[in-house]
Short mmCIF file of C-alpha atoms and ligand atoms in Angstrom, two decimals:
data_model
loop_
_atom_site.label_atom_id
_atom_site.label_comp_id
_atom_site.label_asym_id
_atom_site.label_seq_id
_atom_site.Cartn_x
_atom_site.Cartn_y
_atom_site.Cartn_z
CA UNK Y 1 80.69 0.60 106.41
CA UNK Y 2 78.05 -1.92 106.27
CA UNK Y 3 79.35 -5.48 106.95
CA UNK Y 4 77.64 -7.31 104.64
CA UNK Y 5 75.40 -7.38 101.76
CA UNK Y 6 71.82 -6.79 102.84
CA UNK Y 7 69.17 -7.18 100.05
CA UNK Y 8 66.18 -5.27 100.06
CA UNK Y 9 64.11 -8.60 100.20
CA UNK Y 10 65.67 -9.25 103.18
CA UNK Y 11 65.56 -5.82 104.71
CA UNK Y 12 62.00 -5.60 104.09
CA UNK Y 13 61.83 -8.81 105.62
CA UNK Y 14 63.40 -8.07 109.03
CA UNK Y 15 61.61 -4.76 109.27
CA UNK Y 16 58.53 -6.90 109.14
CA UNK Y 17 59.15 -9.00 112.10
CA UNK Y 18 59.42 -5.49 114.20
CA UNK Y 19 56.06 -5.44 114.00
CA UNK Y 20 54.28 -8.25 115.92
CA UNK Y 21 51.28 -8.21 113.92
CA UNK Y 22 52.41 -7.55 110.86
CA UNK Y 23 50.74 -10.21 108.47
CA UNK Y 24 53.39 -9.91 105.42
CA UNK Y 25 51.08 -8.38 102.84
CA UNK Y 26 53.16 -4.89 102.88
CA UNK Y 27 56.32 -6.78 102.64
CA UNK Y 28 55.17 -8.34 100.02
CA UNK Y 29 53.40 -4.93 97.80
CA UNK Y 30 57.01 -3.36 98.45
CA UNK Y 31 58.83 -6.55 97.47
CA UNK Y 32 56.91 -6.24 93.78
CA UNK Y 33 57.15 -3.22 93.33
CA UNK Y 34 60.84 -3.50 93.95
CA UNK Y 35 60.64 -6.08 90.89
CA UNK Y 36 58.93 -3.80 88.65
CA UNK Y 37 61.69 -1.04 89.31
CA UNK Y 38 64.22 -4.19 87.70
CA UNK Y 39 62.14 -4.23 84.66
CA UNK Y 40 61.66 -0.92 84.65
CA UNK Y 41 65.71 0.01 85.15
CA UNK Y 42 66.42 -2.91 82.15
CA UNK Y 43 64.04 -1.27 79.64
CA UNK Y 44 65.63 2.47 80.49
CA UNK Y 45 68.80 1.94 80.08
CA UNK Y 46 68.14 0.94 76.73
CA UNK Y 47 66.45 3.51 75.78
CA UNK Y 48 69.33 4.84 74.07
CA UNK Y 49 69.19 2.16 71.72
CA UNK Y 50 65.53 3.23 70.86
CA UNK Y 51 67.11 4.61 67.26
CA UNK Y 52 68.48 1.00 66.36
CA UNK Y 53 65.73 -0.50 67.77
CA UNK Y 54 62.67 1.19 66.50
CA UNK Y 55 60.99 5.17 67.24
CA UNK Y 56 58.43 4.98 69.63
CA UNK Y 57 55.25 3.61 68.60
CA UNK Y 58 56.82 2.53 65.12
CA UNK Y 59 57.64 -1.76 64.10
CA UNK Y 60 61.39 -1.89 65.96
CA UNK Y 61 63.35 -4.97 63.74
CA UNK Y 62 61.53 -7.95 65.50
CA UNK Y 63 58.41 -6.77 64.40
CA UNK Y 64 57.77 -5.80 68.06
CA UNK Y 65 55.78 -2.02 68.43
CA UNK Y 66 58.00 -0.07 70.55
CA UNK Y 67 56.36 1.99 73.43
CA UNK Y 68 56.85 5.09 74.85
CA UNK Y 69 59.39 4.25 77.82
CA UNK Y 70 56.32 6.32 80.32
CA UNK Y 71 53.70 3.98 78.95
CA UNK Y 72 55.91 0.71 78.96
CA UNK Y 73 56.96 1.49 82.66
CA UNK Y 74 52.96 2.27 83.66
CA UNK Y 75 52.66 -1.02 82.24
CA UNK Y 76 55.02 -3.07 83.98
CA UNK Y 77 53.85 -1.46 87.26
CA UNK Y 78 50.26 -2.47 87.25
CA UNK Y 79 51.07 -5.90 85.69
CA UNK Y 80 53.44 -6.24 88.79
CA UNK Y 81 50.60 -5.29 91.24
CA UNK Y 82 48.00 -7.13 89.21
CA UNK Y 83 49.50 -10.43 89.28
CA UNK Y 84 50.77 -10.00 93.29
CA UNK Y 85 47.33 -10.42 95.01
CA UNK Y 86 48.61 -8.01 97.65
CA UNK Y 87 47.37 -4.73 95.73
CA UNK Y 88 43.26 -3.62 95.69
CA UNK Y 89 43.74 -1.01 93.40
CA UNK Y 90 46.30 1.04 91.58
CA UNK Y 91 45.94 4.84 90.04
CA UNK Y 92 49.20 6.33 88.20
CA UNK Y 93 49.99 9.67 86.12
CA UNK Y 94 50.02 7.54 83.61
CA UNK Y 95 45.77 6.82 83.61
CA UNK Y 96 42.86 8.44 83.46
CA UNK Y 97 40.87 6.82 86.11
CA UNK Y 98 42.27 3.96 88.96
CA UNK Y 99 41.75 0.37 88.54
CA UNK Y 100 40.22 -1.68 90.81
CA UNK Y 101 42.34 -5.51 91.02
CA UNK Y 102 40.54 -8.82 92.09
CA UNK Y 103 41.92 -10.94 94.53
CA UNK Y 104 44.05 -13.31 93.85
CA UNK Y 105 43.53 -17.12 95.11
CA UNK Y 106 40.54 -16.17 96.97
CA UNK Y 107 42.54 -13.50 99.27
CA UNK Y 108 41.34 -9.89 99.56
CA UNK Y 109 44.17 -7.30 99.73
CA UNK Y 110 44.01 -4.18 101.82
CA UNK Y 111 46.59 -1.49 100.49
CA UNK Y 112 46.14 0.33 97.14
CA UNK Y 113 49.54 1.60 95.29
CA UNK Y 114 49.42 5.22 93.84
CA UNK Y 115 52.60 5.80 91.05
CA UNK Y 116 54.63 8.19 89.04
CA UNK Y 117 55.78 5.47 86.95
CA UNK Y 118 58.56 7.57 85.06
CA UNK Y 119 58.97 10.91 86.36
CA UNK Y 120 60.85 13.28 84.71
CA UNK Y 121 60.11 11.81 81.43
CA UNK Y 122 60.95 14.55 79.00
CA UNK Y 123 64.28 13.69 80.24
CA UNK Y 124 64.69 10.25 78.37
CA UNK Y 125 65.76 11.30 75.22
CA UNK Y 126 68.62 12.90 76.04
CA UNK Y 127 70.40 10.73 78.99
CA UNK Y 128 69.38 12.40 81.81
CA UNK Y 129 67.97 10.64 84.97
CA UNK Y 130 64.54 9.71 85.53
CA UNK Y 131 62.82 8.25 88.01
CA UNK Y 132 59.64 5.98 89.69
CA UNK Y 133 57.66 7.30 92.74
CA UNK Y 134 55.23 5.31 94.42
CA UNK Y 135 52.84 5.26 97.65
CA UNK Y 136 50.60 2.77 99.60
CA UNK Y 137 47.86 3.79 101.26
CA UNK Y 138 45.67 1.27 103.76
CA UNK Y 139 42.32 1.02 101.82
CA UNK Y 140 38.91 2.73 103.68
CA UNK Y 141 36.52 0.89 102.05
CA UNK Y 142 35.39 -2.22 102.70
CA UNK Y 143 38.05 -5.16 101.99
CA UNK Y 144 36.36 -7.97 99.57
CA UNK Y 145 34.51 -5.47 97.30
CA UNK Y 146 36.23 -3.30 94.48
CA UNK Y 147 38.22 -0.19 95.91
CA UNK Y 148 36.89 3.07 95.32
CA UNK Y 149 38.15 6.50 94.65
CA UNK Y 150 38.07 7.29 98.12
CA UNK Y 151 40.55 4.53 98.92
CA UNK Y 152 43.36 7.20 97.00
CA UNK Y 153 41.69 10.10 97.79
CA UNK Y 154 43.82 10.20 101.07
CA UNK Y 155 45.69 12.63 102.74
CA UNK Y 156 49.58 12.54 102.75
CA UNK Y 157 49.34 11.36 106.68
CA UNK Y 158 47.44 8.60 105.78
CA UNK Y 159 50.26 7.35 103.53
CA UNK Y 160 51.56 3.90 105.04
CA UNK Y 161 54.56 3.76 102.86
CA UNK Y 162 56.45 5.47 100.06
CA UNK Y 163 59.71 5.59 98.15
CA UNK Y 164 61.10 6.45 94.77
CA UNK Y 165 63.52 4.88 92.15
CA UNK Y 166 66.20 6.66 90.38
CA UNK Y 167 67.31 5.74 87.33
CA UNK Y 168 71.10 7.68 87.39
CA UNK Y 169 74.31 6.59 87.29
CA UNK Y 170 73.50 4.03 89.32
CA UNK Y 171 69.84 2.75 90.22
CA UNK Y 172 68.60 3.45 93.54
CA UNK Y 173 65.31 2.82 95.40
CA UNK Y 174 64.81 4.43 98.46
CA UNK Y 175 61.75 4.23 100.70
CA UNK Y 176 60.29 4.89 103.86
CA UNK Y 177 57.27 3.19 106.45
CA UNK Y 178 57.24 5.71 108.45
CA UNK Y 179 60.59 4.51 110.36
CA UNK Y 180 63.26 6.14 108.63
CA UNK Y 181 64.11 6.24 105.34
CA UNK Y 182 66.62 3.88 103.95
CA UNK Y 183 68.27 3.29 100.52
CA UNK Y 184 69.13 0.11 98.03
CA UNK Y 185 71.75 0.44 95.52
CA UNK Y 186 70.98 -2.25 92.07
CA UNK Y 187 74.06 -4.28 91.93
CA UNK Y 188 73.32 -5.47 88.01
CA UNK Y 189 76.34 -8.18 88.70
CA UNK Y 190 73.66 -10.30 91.15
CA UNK Y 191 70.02 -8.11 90.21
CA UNK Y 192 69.72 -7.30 93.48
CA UNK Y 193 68.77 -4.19 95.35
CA UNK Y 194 71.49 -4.09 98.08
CA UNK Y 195 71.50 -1.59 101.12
CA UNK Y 196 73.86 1.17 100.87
CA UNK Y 197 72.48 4.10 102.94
CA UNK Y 198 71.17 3.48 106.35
CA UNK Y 199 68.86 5.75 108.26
CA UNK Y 200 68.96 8.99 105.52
CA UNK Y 201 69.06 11.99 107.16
CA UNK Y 202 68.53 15.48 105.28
CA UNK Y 203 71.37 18.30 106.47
CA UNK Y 204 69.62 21.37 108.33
CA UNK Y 205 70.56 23.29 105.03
CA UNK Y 206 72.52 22.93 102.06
CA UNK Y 207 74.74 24.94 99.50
CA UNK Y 208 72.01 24.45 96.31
CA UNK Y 209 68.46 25.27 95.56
CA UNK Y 210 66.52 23.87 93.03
CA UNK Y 211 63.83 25.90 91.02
CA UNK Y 212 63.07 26.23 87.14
CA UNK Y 213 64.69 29.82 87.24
CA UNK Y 214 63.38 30.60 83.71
CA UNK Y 215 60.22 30.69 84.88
CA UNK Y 216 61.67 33.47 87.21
CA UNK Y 217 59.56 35.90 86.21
CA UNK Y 218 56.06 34.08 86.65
CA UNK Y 219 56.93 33.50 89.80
CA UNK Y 220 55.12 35.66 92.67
CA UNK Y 221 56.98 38.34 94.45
CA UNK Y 222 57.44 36.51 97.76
CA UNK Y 223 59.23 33.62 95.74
CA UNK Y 224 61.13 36.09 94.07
CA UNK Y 225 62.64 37.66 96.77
CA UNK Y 226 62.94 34.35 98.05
CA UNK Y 227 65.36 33.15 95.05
CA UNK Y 228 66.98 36.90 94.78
CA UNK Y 229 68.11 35.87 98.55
CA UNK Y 230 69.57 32.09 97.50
CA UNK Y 231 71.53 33.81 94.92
CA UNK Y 232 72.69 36.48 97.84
CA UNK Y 233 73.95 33.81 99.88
CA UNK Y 234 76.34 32.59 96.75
CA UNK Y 235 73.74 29.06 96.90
CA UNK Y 236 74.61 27.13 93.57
CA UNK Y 237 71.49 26.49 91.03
CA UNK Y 238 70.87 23.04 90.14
CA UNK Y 239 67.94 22.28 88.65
CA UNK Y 240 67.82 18.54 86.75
CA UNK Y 241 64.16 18.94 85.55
CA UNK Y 242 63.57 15.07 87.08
CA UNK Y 243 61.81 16.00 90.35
CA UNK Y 244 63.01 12.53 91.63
CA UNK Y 245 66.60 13.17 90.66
CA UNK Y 246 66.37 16.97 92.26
CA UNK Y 247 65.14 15.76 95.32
CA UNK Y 248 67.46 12.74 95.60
CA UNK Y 249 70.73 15.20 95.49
CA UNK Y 250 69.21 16.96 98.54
CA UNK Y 251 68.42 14.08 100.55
CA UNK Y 252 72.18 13.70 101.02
CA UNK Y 253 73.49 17.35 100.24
CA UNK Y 254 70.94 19.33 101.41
CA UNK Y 255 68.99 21.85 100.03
CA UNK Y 256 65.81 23.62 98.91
CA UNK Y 257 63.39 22.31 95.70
CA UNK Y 258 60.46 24.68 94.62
CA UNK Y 259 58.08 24.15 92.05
CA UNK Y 260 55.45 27.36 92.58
CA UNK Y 261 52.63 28.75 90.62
CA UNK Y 262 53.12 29.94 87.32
CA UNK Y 263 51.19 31.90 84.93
CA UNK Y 264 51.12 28.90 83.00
CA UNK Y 265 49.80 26.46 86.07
CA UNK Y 266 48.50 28.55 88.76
CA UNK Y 267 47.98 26.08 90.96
CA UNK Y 268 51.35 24.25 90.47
CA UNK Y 269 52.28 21.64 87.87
CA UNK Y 270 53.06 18.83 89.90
CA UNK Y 271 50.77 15.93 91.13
CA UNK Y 272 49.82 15.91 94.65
CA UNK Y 273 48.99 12.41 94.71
CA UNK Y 274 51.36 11.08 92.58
CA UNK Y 275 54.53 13.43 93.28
CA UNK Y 276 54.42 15.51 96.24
CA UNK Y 277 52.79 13.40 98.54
CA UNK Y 278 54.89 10.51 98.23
CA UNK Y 279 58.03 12.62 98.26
CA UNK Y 280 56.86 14.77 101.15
CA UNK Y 281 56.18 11.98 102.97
CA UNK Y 282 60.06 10.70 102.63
CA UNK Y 283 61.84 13.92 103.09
CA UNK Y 284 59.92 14.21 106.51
CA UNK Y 285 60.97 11.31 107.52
CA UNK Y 286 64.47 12.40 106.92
CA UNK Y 287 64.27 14.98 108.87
CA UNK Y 288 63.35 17.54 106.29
CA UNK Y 289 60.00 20.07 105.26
CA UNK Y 290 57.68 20.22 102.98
CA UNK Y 291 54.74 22.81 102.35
CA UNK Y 292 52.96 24.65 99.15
CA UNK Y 293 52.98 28.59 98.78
CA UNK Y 294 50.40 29.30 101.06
CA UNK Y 295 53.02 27.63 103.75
CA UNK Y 296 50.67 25.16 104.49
CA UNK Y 297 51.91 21.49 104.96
CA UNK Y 298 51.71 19.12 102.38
CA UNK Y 299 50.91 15.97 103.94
CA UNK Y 300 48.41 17.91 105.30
CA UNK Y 301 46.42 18.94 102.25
CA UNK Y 302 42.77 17.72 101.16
CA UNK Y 303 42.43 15.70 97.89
CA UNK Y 304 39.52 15.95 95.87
CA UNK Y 305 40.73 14.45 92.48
CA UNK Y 306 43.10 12.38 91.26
CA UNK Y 307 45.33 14.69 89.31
CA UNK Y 308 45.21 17.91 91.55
CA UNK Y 309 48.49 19.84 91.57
CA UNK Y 310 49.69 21.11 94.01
CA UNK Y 311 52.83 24.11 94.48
CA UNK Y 312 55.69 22.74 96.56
CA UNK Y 313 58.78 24.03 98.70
CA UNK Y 314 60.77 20.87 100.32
CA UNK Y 315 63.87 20.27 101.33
CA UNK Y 316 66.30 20.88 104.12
CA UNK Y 317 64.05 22.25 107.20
CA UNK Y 318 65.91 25.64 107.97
CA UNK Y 319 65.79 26.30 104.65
CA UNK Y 320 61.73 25.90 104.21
CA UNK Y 321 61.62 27.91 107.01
CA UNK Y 322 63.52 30.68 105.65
CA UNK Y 323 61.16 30.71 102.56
CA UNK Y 324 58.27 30.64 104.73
CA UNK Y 325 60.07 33.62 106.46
CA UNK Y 326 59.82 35.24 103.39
CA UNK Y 327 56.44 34.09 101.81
CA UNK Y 328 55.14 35.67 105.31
CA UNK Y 329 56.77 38.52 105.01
CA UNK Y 330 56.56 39.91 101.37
CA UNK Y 331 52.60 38.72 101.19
CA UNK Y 332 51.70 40.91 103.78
CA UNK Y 333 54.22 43.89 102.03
CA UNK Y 334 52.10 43.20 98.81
CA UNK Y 335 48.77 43.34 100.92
CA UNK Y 336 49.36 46.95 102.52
P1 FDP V 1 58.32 15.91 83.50
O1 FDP V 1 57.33 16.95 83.10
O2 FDP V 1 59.52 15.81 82.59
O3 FDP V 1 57.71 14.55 83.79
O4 FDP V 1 56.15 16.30 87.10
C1 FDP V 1 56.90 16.14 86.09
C2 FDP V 1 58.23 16.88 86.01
O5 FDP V 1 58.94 16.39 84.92
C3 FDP V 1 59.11 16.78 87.28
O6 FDP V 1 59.80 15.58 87.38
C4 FDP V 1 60.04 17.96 87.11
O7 FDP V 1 60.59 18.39 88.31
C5 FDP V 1 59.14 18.98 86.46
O8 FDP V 1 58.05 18.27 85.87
C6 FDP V 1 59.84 19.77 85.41
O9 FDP V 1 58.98 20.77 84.93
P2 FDP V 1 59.53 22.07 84.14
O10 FDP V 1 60.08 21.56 82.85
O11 FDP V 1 58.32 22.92 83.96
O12 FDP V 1 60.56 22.72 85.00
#
């Protein structure tokens, strides 16, 4: 039972003075981006209104256009970071290339923000939890020009922060520095992010795994044999289709989440910059795993582009080990 109501402005804050040096400027990029998840959270849970207010990109009664909730949340992101002066540069699913951000009032910022904006966005329509991820990386080129690609083009270790929002039942923002990972529950009475799990820790294993089984069949033998042996051990399927919300339940129930290579994307459909990195980087610091199919880790893997996909396994660590157990062993069956 927490004692009292601890805000993620203040949280942040107090982490900060942990570190001696620390000159504010993260506090600050994680405080805005906290803001954009408000705006964000007010414009989704309308989005069941969207048929009295107006079809996506159609006149809605005020003679406002209506966006697509992905591009309207994309927006409110870099216009959060823009106007903040603590952000060089930002690159999101959402955009083609990354944008490079002045400085604001003469002062130079040093971390550049990658973002998911709304993940899980096929999921809108119909009610179903979606979700924000984000990561900040400590720029490499040289503070008081424009950032460059390199600047993103960073490995998952490099990441100096991370966290995701979930728009469910309740909104949640949870994010790591690489101390822990902690969560913030939106009270709508005061619009406030309040604390409401300390120190999240990810159970050794858990009773569900998470894959898109009707892709079963795409799926290579290894990870077949893999799934054939979750379904042996009675495990329960859930699989949301909102990586965000299908990592979240495993963060506190435990659990495995796969997305492997398909037919369809052979090297993985999801992002490694703007999806598994970020993620990775938070269920490690609960305590859990996360590597692609060739068991490799995926904080660990080179980036050479922006949108690169990557394969993932993450989740409870026993239970990454198991499929790695089996990756090992049915890849070298299929070799002899
Ligand atoms: P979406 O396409 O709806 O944005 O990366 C995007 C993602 O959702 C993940 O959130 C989700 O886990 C996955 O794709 C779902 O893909 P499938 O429909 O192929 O299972």
């Amino acid at each position: 039972m927490l004692d009292r109501i601890i805000t993620l402005d203040e949280f942040i804050f107090r982490r900060q003075k942990d570190f001696p040096f620390a000159s504010g400027e993260l506090t600050n990029l994680l405080r805005d981006i906290g803001v954009a998840a408000k705006i964000i959270n007010r414009e989704v849970n309308k989005a069941g209104l969207v048929n009295i207010l107006g079809v996506a990109g159609i006149e809605n009664s005020s003679g406002d256009l209506v966006q697509k909730l992905d591009v309207y949340a994309n927006e409110k992101i870099v216009d959060c970071l823009k106007n903040s002066g603590e952000c060089a540069g930002i690159t999101t699913e959402e955009m083609e290339e990354f944008i490079a951000l002045p400085g604001v009032d003469g002062k130079e910022a040093k971390y550049v923000v990658v973002c998911d904006p709304l993940d899980g966005s096929s999921n809108i329509d119909v009610n179903v939890s979606v979700g924000t991820i984000f990561g900040i990386y400590r720029r490499v080129s040289k503070i008081g020009e424009a950032c460059k690609v390199e600047d993103f083009l960073q490995k998952g270790t490099a990441l100096v922060a991370a966290g995701y929002v979930l728009y469910g039942t309740s909104t949640i923002l949870v994010y790591t520095t690489g101390n822990g990972v902690n969560g913030f529950t939106l009270d709508p009475t005061i619009g406030e992010f309040c604390l409401s799990h300390r120190d999240i820790r990810i159970p050794a294993r858990g009773n569900y795994y998470s894959v898109n089984q009707g892709y079963y069949l795409k799926f290579d033998l290894e990870v077949r044999r893999y799934i054939d042996h979750c379904s042996d051990l009675n495990l329960g399927l859930r699989y949301i289709g909102s990586m965000v919300s299908d990592v979240h339940r495993i963060m506190f129930q435990g659990g495995i989440f796969l997305y492997p290579n398909t037919r369809k994307y052979p090297k993985g459909k999801l992002r490694l910059l703007y999806e598994c990195n970020p993620m990775s980087f938070i269920v490690e610091q609960a305590g859990g795993k996360a590597i692609n199919s060739k068991l490799e880790r995926i904080l660990d893997l080179d980036i050479t582009e922006l949108h690169q996909r990557a394969t993932i396994a993450m989740g409870s660590p026993e239970m990454v080990d198991d499929m790695q157990n089996f990756v090992n062993r049915y890849s070298a069956a299929a070799m002899v």
